[in-house]
Coordinates of C-alpha atoms and ligand atoms in Angstrom, one line a residue:
M1 CA -24.4 11.2 13.3
A2 CA -25.7 10.2 9.9
T3 CA -24.6 6.7 8.7
E4 CA -26.2 6.4 5.9
A5 CA -26.0 2.6 4.8
L6 CA -23.7 2.3 1.7
G7 CA -24.9 -0.9 0.9
T8 CA -23.3 -2.7 -2.4
A9 CA -25.9 -1.1 -5.0
T10 CA -24.6 -0.5 -8.1
G11 CA -24.6 3.0 -9.9
K12 CA -25.3 4.8 -6.2
V13 CA -24.5 8.1 -5.7
F14 CA -21.5 8.5 -2.9
K15 CA -21.0 11.3 -1.0
N16 CA -17.9 12.7 1.0
F17 CA -18.1 12.2 4.5
I18 CA -16.6 15.3 6.4
D19 CA -17.8 15.8 10.3
G20 CA -19.9 12.6 10.3
E21 CA -22.3 13.9 7.5
W22 CA -22.4 12.7 3.9
V23 CA -22.2 16.0 2.0
E24 CA -22.2 17.0 -2.0
A25 CA -18.8 18.5 -3.4
R26 CA -19.4 22.3 -3.5
S27 CA -18.4 21.8 -6.9
G28 CA -21.5 19.6 -7.6
E29 CA -19.6 17.5 -10.0
T30 CA -18.9 13.5 -10.0
F31 CA -17.5 10.8 -11.1
E32 CA -17.9 7.6 -12.3
N33 CA -16.4 4.3 -11.0
I34 CA -16.3 1.7 -13.7
N35 CA -15.8 -2.0 -13.3
P36 CA -12.5 -3.2 -15.4
A37 CA -13.8 -6.2 -16.1
D38 CA -16.5 -5.3 -18.0
T39 CA -16.6 -1.2 -18.7
R40 CA -20.9 -1.3 -18.9
E41 CA -21.0 -1.4 -15.2
V42 CA -21.0 1.8 -12.9
V43 CA -19.9 0.8 -9.7
G44 CA -20.7 4.0 -7.9
I45 CA -20.8 7.3 -8.6
F46 CA -18.3 9.8 -6.5
Q47 CA -17.9 13.6 -5.6
K48 CA -15.6 15.7 -7.7
S49 CA -14.2 17.6 -5.1
G50 CA -11.9 20.6 -4.2
K51 CA -9.8 22.6 -2.4
E52 CA -12.8 24.2 -0.1
D53 CA -14.3 20.5 0.4
V54 CA -10.6 20.0 1.7
D55 CA -10.6 23.3 3.6
A56 CA -14.2 21.7 5.5
A57 CA -12.5 18.3 6.1
V58 CA -9.6 20.1 7.8
E59 CA -11.7 22.1 9.8
A60 CA -13.7 19.2 11.2
A61 CA -10.8 17.0 11.8
S62 CA -9.1 19.9 14.0
Q63 CA -11.9 20.3 15.9
A64 CA -12.0 16.5 16.7
F65 CA -8.6 16.7 17.2
K66 CA -9.3 18.6 20.8
K67 CA -11.2 15.8 22.1
W68 CA -10.0 12.5 20.2
R69 CA -6.1 12.8 21.4
L70 CA -7.6 13.0 25.1
V71 CA -9.4 10.0 24.9
P72 CA -7.8 7.1 26.4
A73 CA -5.7 5.1 23.7
P74 CA -7.0 1.8 25.0
R75 CA -10.8 3.5 24.5
R76 CA -9.8 4.4 20.9
A77 CA -8.4 0.6 20.4
E78 CA -12.2 -0.1 21.6
I79 CA -13.3 1.0 18.2
L80 CA -10.6 -0.7 16.0
Y81 CA -11.8 -4.0 17.7
E82 CA -15.3 -3.5 16.8
A83 CA -14.3 -2.4 13.0
S84 CA -12.2 -5.1 12.8
R85 CA -14.7 -7.6 14.1
I86 CA -17.5 -5.7 11.4
L87 CA -15.1 -6.5 8.8
T88 CA -14.8 -10.0 9.4
E89 CA -18.9 -10.1 9.3
R90 CA -18.6 -8.4 5.9
K91 CA -16.2 -9.5 4.3
E92 CA -17.5 -11.6 1.4
D93 CA -19.4 -8.4 0.3
Y94 CA -16.4 -6.0 0.5
A95 CA -14.1 -8.2 -1.0
R96 CA -17.0 -8.4 -4.2
D97 CA -17.5 -5.0 -4.0
M98 CA -13.5 -4.4 -4.6
T99 CA -13.5 -7.0 -7.4
R100 CA -15.8 -5.0 -9.1
E101 CA -14.0 -1.9 -8.6
M102 CA -10.5 -2.7 -9.6
G103 CA -10.9 -6.6 -10.9
K104 CA -8.8 -8.3 -8.8
V105 CA -9.8 -12.0 -8.6
I106 CA -12.3 -12.7 -5.5
K107 CA -9.5 -14.7 -3.5
E108 CA -7.3 -12.0 -3.8
T109 CA -10.1 -9.2 -2.6
R110 CA -10.7 -11.5 0.3
G111 CA -7.3 -11.4 1.5
D112 CA -7.0 -7.6 0.9
V113 CA -10.0 -7.5 3.4
Q114 CA -8.3 -9.5 5.7
E115 CA -5.3 -7.6 5.2
A116 CA -7.4 -4.9 6.9
I117 CA -9.1 -6.8 9.6
D118 CA -5.6 -8.2 10.6
T119 CA -4.3 -4.4 11.2
G120 CA -6.7 -3.4 13.0
Y121 CA -6.3 -6.1 15.5
Y122 CA -2.6 -5.7 15.8
M123 CA -3.1 -2.2 16.4
A124 CA -6.1 -2.0 18.4
G125 CA -3.3 -4.0 20.6
E126 CA -1.0 -0.5 20.3
G127 CA -3.8 0.7 22.4
R128 CA -2.5 -1.0 25.3
R129 CA 1.3 -0.8 24.6
M130 CA 2.4 2.4 22.8
F131 CA 5.4 2.1 25.0
G132 CA 7.9 5.3 25.9
A133 CA 10.6 5.0 28.0
T134 CA 12.0 6.5 31.3
T135 CA 15.7 6.9 31.8
P136 CA 17.4 8.3 34.6
S137 CA 18.2 11.6 34.9
E138 CA 22.3 12.7 35.4
L139 CA 20.7 15.1 38.3
P140 CA 19.6 13.7 41.6
N141 CA 15.9 14.3 42.6
K142 CA 14.8 14.1 39.0
F143 CA 12.8 12.1 36.8
A144 CA 13.0 11.7 33.1
M145 CA 10.8 9.8 30.6
C146 CA 9.5 9.9 27.3
V147 CA 6.4 9.5 25.7
R148 CA 4.8 9.6 22.5
Q149 CA 2.1 12.0 21.4
P150 CA -0.4 12.4 18.2
L151 CA 0.7 14.6 15.6
G152 CA -2.7 16.1 14.9
V153 CA -4.6 16.0 11.7
C154 CA -3.2 13.6 8.9
A155 CA -3.9 13.0 5.3
M156 CA -4.0 9.5 3.8
I157 CA -3.4 9.8 0.1
T158 CA -4.0 6.0 -1.4
P159 CA -3.4 4.1 -4.5
W160 CA -6.0 1.6 -6.1
N161 CA -4.4 -1.6 -5.9
F162 CA -5.0 -2.8 -2.6
P163 CA -8.1 -0.5 -2.0
M164 CA -8.9 -1.3 1.7
A165 CA -5.7 -2.9 2.9
I166 CA -3.4 0.4 2.4
P167 CA -6.0 2.9 3.9
S168 CA -6.5 0.2 7.2
W169 CA -2.6 0.7 7.3
K170 CA -2.7 4.0 7.3
L171 CA -6.1 5.0 9.7
F172 CA -5.9 2.6 12.4
P173 CA -2.2 3.2 13.5
A174 CA -3.2 7.2 13.2
L175 CA -6.5 6.6 15.0
V176 CA -5.4 4.5 18.1
A177 CA -2.7 7.0 18.2
G178 CA -5.1 9.8 18.9
N179 CA -4.8 11.8 15.5
T180 CA -7.1 12.8 13.3
C181 CA -7.8 12.0 9.4
I182 CA -8.7 12.3 5.8
I183 CA -8.5 10.3 3.7
K184 CA -8.2 10.9 -0.3
P185 CA -8.6 7.4 -2.3
A186 CA -7.3 6.8 -5.8
Q187 CA -9.8 7.6 -8.1
D188 CA -10.3 3.9 -9.3
T189 CA -11.0 2.5 -6.3
P190 CA -13.2 4.8 -3.9
L191 CA -15.8 2.2 -2.7
S192 CA -13.3 0.2 -0.7
T193 CA -12.7 3.2 1.4
F194 CA -16.1 4.0 1.7
N195 CA -16.9 0.6 2.8
F196 CA -13.7 0.7 5.0
V197 CA -14.6 4.0 6.5
Q198 CA -18.4 2.5 7.1
A199 CA -16.9 0.0 9.2
L200 CA -15.1 2.5 11.5
V201 CA -18.5 4.7 11.6
D202 CA -20.5 1.4 12.4
A203 CA -18.0 0.6 15.4
G204 CA -18.5 4.4 17.0
V205 CA -15.6 6.7 15.4
P206 CA -17.0 10.1 16.7
R207 CA -17.6 13.0 14.3
G208 CA -14.7 14.5 12.4
V209 CA -11.9 11.7 13.8
V210 CA -12.2 10.1 10.2
N211 CA -13.5 12.4 6.9
I212 CA -13.5 11.2 3.4
V213 CA -12.7 13.5 0.2
T214 CA -12.8 11.9 -3.3
G215 CA -11.5 13.5 -6.3
S216 CA -8.2 13.7 -8.4
G217 CA -4.7 14.4 -7.3
S218 CA -4.6 17.9 -8.2
S219 CA -7.6 18.8 -6.6
V220 CA -8.0 17.1 -3.4
G221 CA -4.1 15.7 -3.0
T222 CA -2.2 19.0 -4.1
P223 CA -4.7 21.2 -1.4
L224 CA -4.1 18.4 1.4
T225 CA -0.3 18.6 0.9
E226 CA -0.4 22.5 1.3
H227 CA -2.9 23.0 3.8
P228 CA -1.1 24.4 6.7
E229 CA -3.2 22.9 9.8
I230 CA -2.4 19.1 8.1
R231 CA 0.8 17.7 10.6
A232 CA 1.4 14.7 8.3
V233 CA 0.7 13.3 5.1
S234 CA 1.0 9.5 4.1
L235 CA 1.3 8.6 0.4
T236 CA 1.5 5.3 -1.0
G237 CA 1.6 5.7 -4.6
S238 CA 4.1 6.2 -7.8
S239 CA 7.6 7.3 -7.3
E240 CA 6.9 10.5 -9.5
V241 CA 3.8 11.7 -7.2
G242 CA 6.0 10.8 -4.5
R243 CA 8.7 13.3 -5.3
I244 CA 6.3 16.0 -5.9
V245 CA 4.3 15.1 -2.4
G246 CA 7.8 14.8 -0.5
A247 CA 8.6 18.2 -1.8
T248 CA 5.4 20.5 -1.2
C249 CA 5.6 18.5 2.3
A250 CA 8.9 20.1 3.4
K251 CA 7.8 23.6 2.4
S252 CA 5.4 23.6 5.8
F253 CA 7.9 20.9 7.5
K254 CA 4.9 17.8 7.5
H255 CA 5.9 14.6 8.5
C256 CA 5.5 12.6 4.9
S257 CA 5.8 9.1 4.9
L258 CA 6.1 7.9 0.9
E259 CA 5.6 4.5 0.2
L260 CA 6.4 4.6 -3.5
G261 CA 7.3 2.2 -6.7
G262 CA 9.2 -1.1 -7.2
K263 CA 10.8 -3.5 -9.4
N264 CA 11.2 -6.3 -7.6
P265 CA 13.5 -9.2 -8.7
M266 CA 13.6 -12.9 -8.1
I267 CA 17.0 -15.0 -8.0
V268 CA 16.7 -18.7 -9.0
L269 CA 20.1 -20.3 -8.8
D270 CA 21.0 -23.7 -10.2
D271 CA 20.6 -25.5 -7.0
A272 CA 16.8 -24.1 -6.3
N273 CA 13.6 -26.3 -6.1
L274 CA 12.9 -25.3 -9.6
D275 CA 9.1 -26.0 -8.9
L276 CA 8.6 -24.2 -6.0
A277 CA 10.2 -21.2 -7.7
L278 CA 7.8 -21.5 -10.7
D279 CA 5.2 -21.6 -8.2
G280 CA 6.7 -18.3 -6.7
A281 CA 7.2 -17.0 -10.4
L282 CA 3.7 -17.4 -11.5
W283 CA 2.4 -15.8 -8.2
G284 CA 4.7 -12.9 -7.8
A285 CA 4.6 -12.0 -11.4
F286 CA 0.9 -12.6 -12.3
G287 CA -0.9 -12.3 -8.8
T288 CA -3.1 -9.0 -8.5
T289 CA -2.4 -8.9 -12.9
G290 CA 1.2 -7.6 -12.2
Q291 CA 0.0 -4.5 -10.3
R292 CA 1.6 -4.8 -6.7
C293 CA 4.0 -2.6 -6.1
T294 CA 6.0 -5.8 -4.6
A295 CA 5.3 -7.5 -8.1
T296 CA 7.9 -9.6 -9.4
S297 CA 8.7 -8.0 -12.4
R298 CA 12.3 -9.6 -12.7
I299 CA 13.4 -13.1 -12.7
I300 CA 16.8 -13.7 -12.7
V301 CA 18.2 -17.3 -13.3
Q302 CA 21.3 -18.8 -13.1
K303 CA 22.5 -20.0 -16.5
G304 CA 22.7 -24.0 -15.9
V305 CA 18.5 -23.9 -15.5
Y306 CA 17.4 -21.0 -17.6
R307 CA 16.2 -22.5 -20.1
E308 CA 14.6 -25.0 -18.4
F309 CA 13.1 -22.0 -16.0
V310 CA 11.5 -20.2 -19.1
D311 CA 10.3 -22.9 -21.1
R312 CA 8.4 -24.4 -18.0
L313 CA 7.3 -20.7 -17.2
V314 CA 6.0 -19.8 -20.5
E315 CA 4.1 -23.3 -20.5
R316 CA 2.5 -22.3 -16.9
A317 CA 1.7 -18.3 -17.9
K318 CA -0.2 -20.0 -21.2
K319 CA -2.6 -21.8 -19.1
L320 CA -3.7 -19.1 -16.7
K321 CA -6.9 -18.3 -16.6
I322 CA -7.9 -15.1 -17.3
G323 CA -11.3 -13.3 -17.2
N324 CA -13.7 -11.6 -14.6
G325 CA -12.5 -11.7 -11.0
L326 CA -15.9 -12.4 -9.6
D327 CA -15.5 -16.3 -11.0
E328 CA -14.0 -18.2 -8.7
E329 CA -12.0 -20.3 -11.5
V330 CA -10.3 -17.0 -12.6
E331 CA -6.5 -16.5 -12.1
M332 CA -6.0 -13.3 -13.3
G333 CA -8.2 -10.3 -13.6
P334 CA -8.0 -7.1 -15.8
A335 CA -5.9 -3.8 -16.0
V336 CA -7.1 -1.6 -13.4
N337 CA -8.2 0.9 -16.1
K338 CA -7.3 1.7 -20.1
S339 CA -4.6 3.8 -19.5
Q340 CA -3.0 1.1 -17.4
M341 CA -3.8 -1.7 -19.9
E342 CA -1.9 0.8 -22.5
T343 CA 1.0 1.5 -20.2
D344 CA 1.3 -2.4 -20.4
L345 CA 1.2 -2.4 -24.2
R346 CA 3.5 -0.1 -24.4
Y347 CA 6.1 -1.6 -22.4
I348 CA 5.5 -5.0 -24.4
E349 CA 6.2 -3.0 -27.4
I350 CA 9.4 -1.3 -26.1
G351 CA 10.5 -5.0 -24.9
K352 CA 10.3 -5.9 -28.3
N353 CA 12.1 -3.2 -29.7
E354 CA 14.9 -3.3 -27.9
G355 CA 15.5 -6.7 -28.5
A356 CA 14.1 -8.9 -25.4
K357 CA 12.7 -12.2 -26.8
L358 CA 8.7 -12.1 -26.2
E359 CA 8.4 -15.9 -25.3
C360 CA 4.3 -15.6 -25.1
G361 CA 1.7 -12.9 -24.1
G362 CA 2.2 -9.6 -25.6
Y363 CA -1.4 -8.1 -26.5
R364 CA -5.0 -7.6 -25.3
L365 CA -7.2 -10.2 -25.2
E366 CA -10.5 -9.7 -27.0
G367 CA -13.1 -11.7 -28.0
K368 CA -16.7 -12.4 -26.5
D369 CA -16.4 -12.3 -22.8
Y370 CA -13.4 -9.7 -23.3
D371 CA -14.5 -7.2 -25.1
H372 CA -15.5 -4.6 -22.6
G373 CA -12.9 -5.1 -20.2
W374 CA -9.0 -4.1 -19.8
Y375 CA -7.3 -7.6 -20.5
V376 CA -3.5 -8.2 -21.1
V377 CA -2.7 -11.4 -21.5
P378 CA 0.1 -13.0 -19.5
T379 CA 3.4 -12.0 -21.1
V380 CA 6.9 -13.6 -20.3
F381 CA 10.0 -11.6 -22.0
S382 CA 13.0 -13.6 -22.2
D383 CA 17.1 -12.9 -23.0
V384 CA 16.5 -9.5 -21.3
D385 CA 19.3 -7.2 -20.7
A386 CA 19.3 -6.1 -17.1
K387 CA 19.9 -2.3 -18.8
M388 CA 17.1 -2.5 -20.6
T389 CA 13.8 -0.8 -20.3
I390 CA 11.5 -3.5 -19.4
A391 CA 13.9 -4.3 -16.8
Q392 CA 14.7 -1.0 -15.4
E393 CA 11.1 1.0 -15.1
E394 CA 7.9 -0.3 -13.3
I395 CA 5.5 -1.4 -15.4
F396 CA 2.6 -2.3 -13.2
G397 CA 1.3 -4.8 -15.5
P398 CA 1.5 -8.7 -16.7
V399 CA 4.2 -8.5 -17.9
V400 CA 7.6 -10.5 -16.6
A401 CA 11.6 -10.1 -17.5
V402 CA 13.8 -12.9 -17.4
I403 CA 17.5 -12.5 -17.1
P404 CA 20.1 -15.1 -17.3
C405 CA 23.2 -14.7 -14.7
D406 CA 26.6 -16.4 -14.2
G407 CA 25.9 -17.1 -10.4
L408 CA 25.2 -15.3 -7.0
D409 CA 27.2 -12.1 -7.0
H410 CA 26.6 -11.3 -10.8
A411 CA 22.4 -12.1 -9.5
I412 CA 22.7 -9.7 -6.9
E413 CA 24.7 -7.1 -8.8
I414 CA 21.6 -7.1 -11.5
A415 CA 18.9 -7.2 -8.8
N416 CA 20.7 -4.2 -6.6
G417 CA 20.9 -2.3 -10.1
V418 CA 17.3 -0.7 -10.7
V419 CA 16.3 2.9 -9.0
Y420 CA 14.0 0.9 -7.0
G421 CA 14.4 -1.3 -3.7
L422 CA 11.3 -2.9 -2.1
S423 CA 11.0 -6.4 -2.5
S424 CA 13.1 -9.3 -3.5
A425 CA 13.3 -12.9 -3.5
I426 CA 15.9 -15.7 -3.8
Y427 CA 15.2 -19.5 -4.3
T428 CA 17.9 -21.8 -3.4
K429 CA 18.9 -24.7 -1.1
D430 CA 22.2 -23.4 0.2
V431 CA 22.0 -21.8 3.5
N432 CA 25.6 -19.9 2.7
R433 CA 24.1 -18.4 -0.5
A434 CA 20.7 -17.6 1.4
F435 CA 22.2 -15.6 3.9
K436 CA 24.4 -13.9 1.5
A437 CA 21.5 -12.7 -0.2
M438 CA 20.0 -11.6 2.9
R439 CA 22.7 -9.0 3.9
D440 CA 23.4 -8.2 -0.3
L441 CA 20.1 -7.5 -1.5
Y442 CA 19.4 -3.5 -0.8
A443 CA 15.5 -3.3 -0.5
G444 CA 13.2 -3.7 2.5
I445 CA 12.3 -7.0 1.9
T446 CA 13.9 -9.9 1.4
Y447 CA 12.2 -13.7 1.1
I448 CA 14.2 -16.9 1.0
N449 CA 12.2 -19.9 -1.2
A450 CA 9.0 -17.3 -1.4
P451 CA 8.0 -14.9 -4.1
T452 CA 8.7 -10.9 -3.9
I453 CA 4.8 -10.8 -2.5
G454 CA 3.3 -12.0 1.0
A455 CA 4.1 -9.3 3.5
E456 CA 2.6 -10.2 7.1
V457 CA 1.1 -6.9 8.8
H458 CA 3.3 -7.0 11.9
L459 CA 6.3 -6.7 10.3
P460 CA 7.8 -3.3 9.0
F461 CA 6.9 -2.7 5.4
G462 CA 8.8 -0.2 2.8
G463 CA 11.8 0.1 1.0
V464 CA 14.9 1.7 -0.2
K465 CA 16.3 4.2 -2.8
A466 CA 13.1 5.7 -5.1
T467 CA 10.8 3.4 -2.9
G468 CA 10.7 5.7 -0.3
N469 CA 11.6 8.4 2.1
G470 CA 12.7 5.9 5.3
H471 CA 9.6 5.4 6.8
R472 CA 7.9 1.8 7.1
E473 CA 3.9 1.0 7.5
G474 CA 3.0 -2.0 9.4
G475 CA 4.2 -3.3 12.7
M476 CA 5.7 -0.8 15.0
G477 CA 7.0 1.6 12.1
A478 CA 3.2 3.0 11.6
I479 CA 3.3 3.7 15.4
E480 CA 6.6 5.5 15.0
F481 CA 5.3 7.5 11.9
F482 CA 1.9 8.6 13.6
T483 CA 3.8 9.7 16.7
E484 CA 6.0 12.3 17.9
W485 CA 7.9 11.6 21.2
K486 CA 8.1 14.4 24.3
S487 CA 10.6 14.0 26.8
V488 CA 9.2 15.1 30.2
Y489 CA 11.3 15.7 33.5
V490 CA 10.2 15.9 36.5
D491 CA 12.4 17.7 39.1
Y492 CA 11.3 17.1 42.8
S493 CA 14.7 18.1 44.2
D494 CA 12.8 22.1 45.0
K495 CA 16.2 23.6 43.8
L496 CA 16.9 25.2 40.3
Q497 CA 19.4 22.0 38.7
K498 CA 21.2 23.1 36.1
A499 CA 22.0 20.0 33.4
Q500 CA 25.7 19.7 32.0
I501 CA 26.7 22.6 34.5
D502 CA 25.9 20.9 38.1
R503 CA 27.8 17.8 38.4
P504 CA 27.0 16.2 41.9
E505 CA 29.2 13.5 43.5
Ligands
NAD1 P1 -0.5 7.3 -8.4 O1 1.0 7.9 -8.0 O2 -0.8 7.7 -9.7 O3 -1.6 7.8 -7.1 C1 -1.2 7.6 -5.7 C2 -2.5 8.5 -5.0 O4 -1.7 9.9 -5.3 C3 -3.9 8.7 -6.1 O5 -4.4 8.6 -4.9 C4 -3.7 10.0 -6.5 O6 -5.1 10.8 -6.8 C5 -2.9 10.9 -5.9 N1 -2.0 12.0 -6.3 C6 -1.8 12.2 -7.7 N2 -1.2 13.3 -7.8 C7 -0.9 13.7 -6.7 C8 -0.4 15.0 -6.0 N3 -0.1 15.9 -7.2 N4 -0.7 15.2 -5.0 C9 -1.1 14.6 -4.1 N5 -1.9 13.5 -4.6 C10 -1.6 13.1 -5.8 O7 -0.2 5.7 -8.4 P2 -1.5 4.6 -8.6 O8 -1.1 4.3 -9.8 O9 -2.7 5.0 -7.8 O10 -0.8 3.4 -7.6 C11 0.3 2.8 -8.3 C12 1.6 3.2 -7.8 O11 1.9 3.0 -6.5 C13 2.6 2.0 -8.3 O12 3.6 3.2 -8.5 C14 3.2 1.4 -7.2 O13 4.7 0.8 -7.1 C15 3.0 1.9 -5.8 N6 2.5 1.4 -4.6 C16 3.5 1.4 -3.5 C17 3.2 0.7 -2.6 C18 4.2 0.6 -1.5 O14 3.8 0.5 -0.4 N7 5.1 1.0 -1.6 C19 1.8 -0.4 -2.3 C20 1.0 -0.2 -3.4 C21 1.2 0.8 -4.7

């Protein structure tokens, strides 16, 4: 198998990975992966692929599935263990590549690679679990059980904000379960997917079992979701794209997992530890430049502590150090691209026009160190009404809306009053109120005295309403998605026995 070393060279051309070979797109065209902190740097050049490339990858994955599904799961798992070990060895290089391609600060990109490592070790353990069930039969001399089976060829379509962690949430469980895969990374962050797959290849994944096809949503994503031989599609992205992908998959009865947008609330009650809540608010709202599906984008604060909270939040937001994420001192990087920066600025204008009070930020950062990057200053709006656009729609930038509330019931009503339901948080020292919030916040994740971000890989991850379609990644949820049940009955009575009709004493 060709395992051309990918390295970290600037401006290098990266090919698609199909059937164990690095190949050019049939179109002969490419696109550039640009550093958002300094747009003069081309991080890599990637293939602009289309339907023919997708067809070739599906053919390779279909052929590979014939053998891969028969490899014992504990043996498949050994490749995951080895890939995780390799990722650990390369963690620093891969984190630096990631910061260059998407701007997240280096501490966070190290965390992103670590999340892939953790997922690998967790999912490798599944190779010796992947539990099914045995259960009594209603008939004598008959044995009943159900076992997990792989689905076949699976497509993974990923976003740019967790460019190694999210591919790992999908590829590792799919592989250990015996599926073969085609991954289409986001156009802003293909390099981290290449690095991840390189670790898998070096760990010994057989040819055709994992394939990468790069390109746009319409030219690569759509053919993947339409291809009749693909049995499952796992998408992480916006709710808008999720709606299209879900509808397309339904036409050919594909399994489809959708992990989509969020508008995550943090509630701060009068009795909260305010220092702790402020630390959480800053990390939740401005970590990853607010570009997390779980970012804290609404802070709902009880009136008794509202003014103090806003003043202290603004004071600290103004002090955040912004810049190139490779600088260890920098706390917040740029927006991922020009279009996301423009979206942030557009929402800031909407917030002002709708009457929210702009407390700090609200503009693009320019000047010597910033002219070549897409920097938006941390932005805090106060006196936000829960129905305003900036309190309802996902912005995906460093813009947070602070909303006053009367008490717990009012806060929960506001928190639940959006179309999304991914993460949620509450700061209180009152155990009764904390438990009420755990029960009543309608979301896939609730944190008590911690911000809305910080998921661990062995727990289910996903959300309700427009955040998804009921599946979960992480933990056992992922194995659930990438396998399907087969019920097996073994009749050792040597005679025809009819279920429901023969009723032995
Ligand atoms: P996006 O929806 O624009 O793109 C996601 C992926 O889908 C990309 O690879 C894109 O090329 C592809 N795509 C676009 N149109 C397609 C189509 N018609 N058919 C098939 N594929 C298509 O999202 P993004 O901007 O890359 O990421 C940000 C979004 O992802 C935010 O909404 C964020 O909340 C969400 N997100 C959700 C989670 C989660 O687990 N719930 C995690 C991270 C990000």
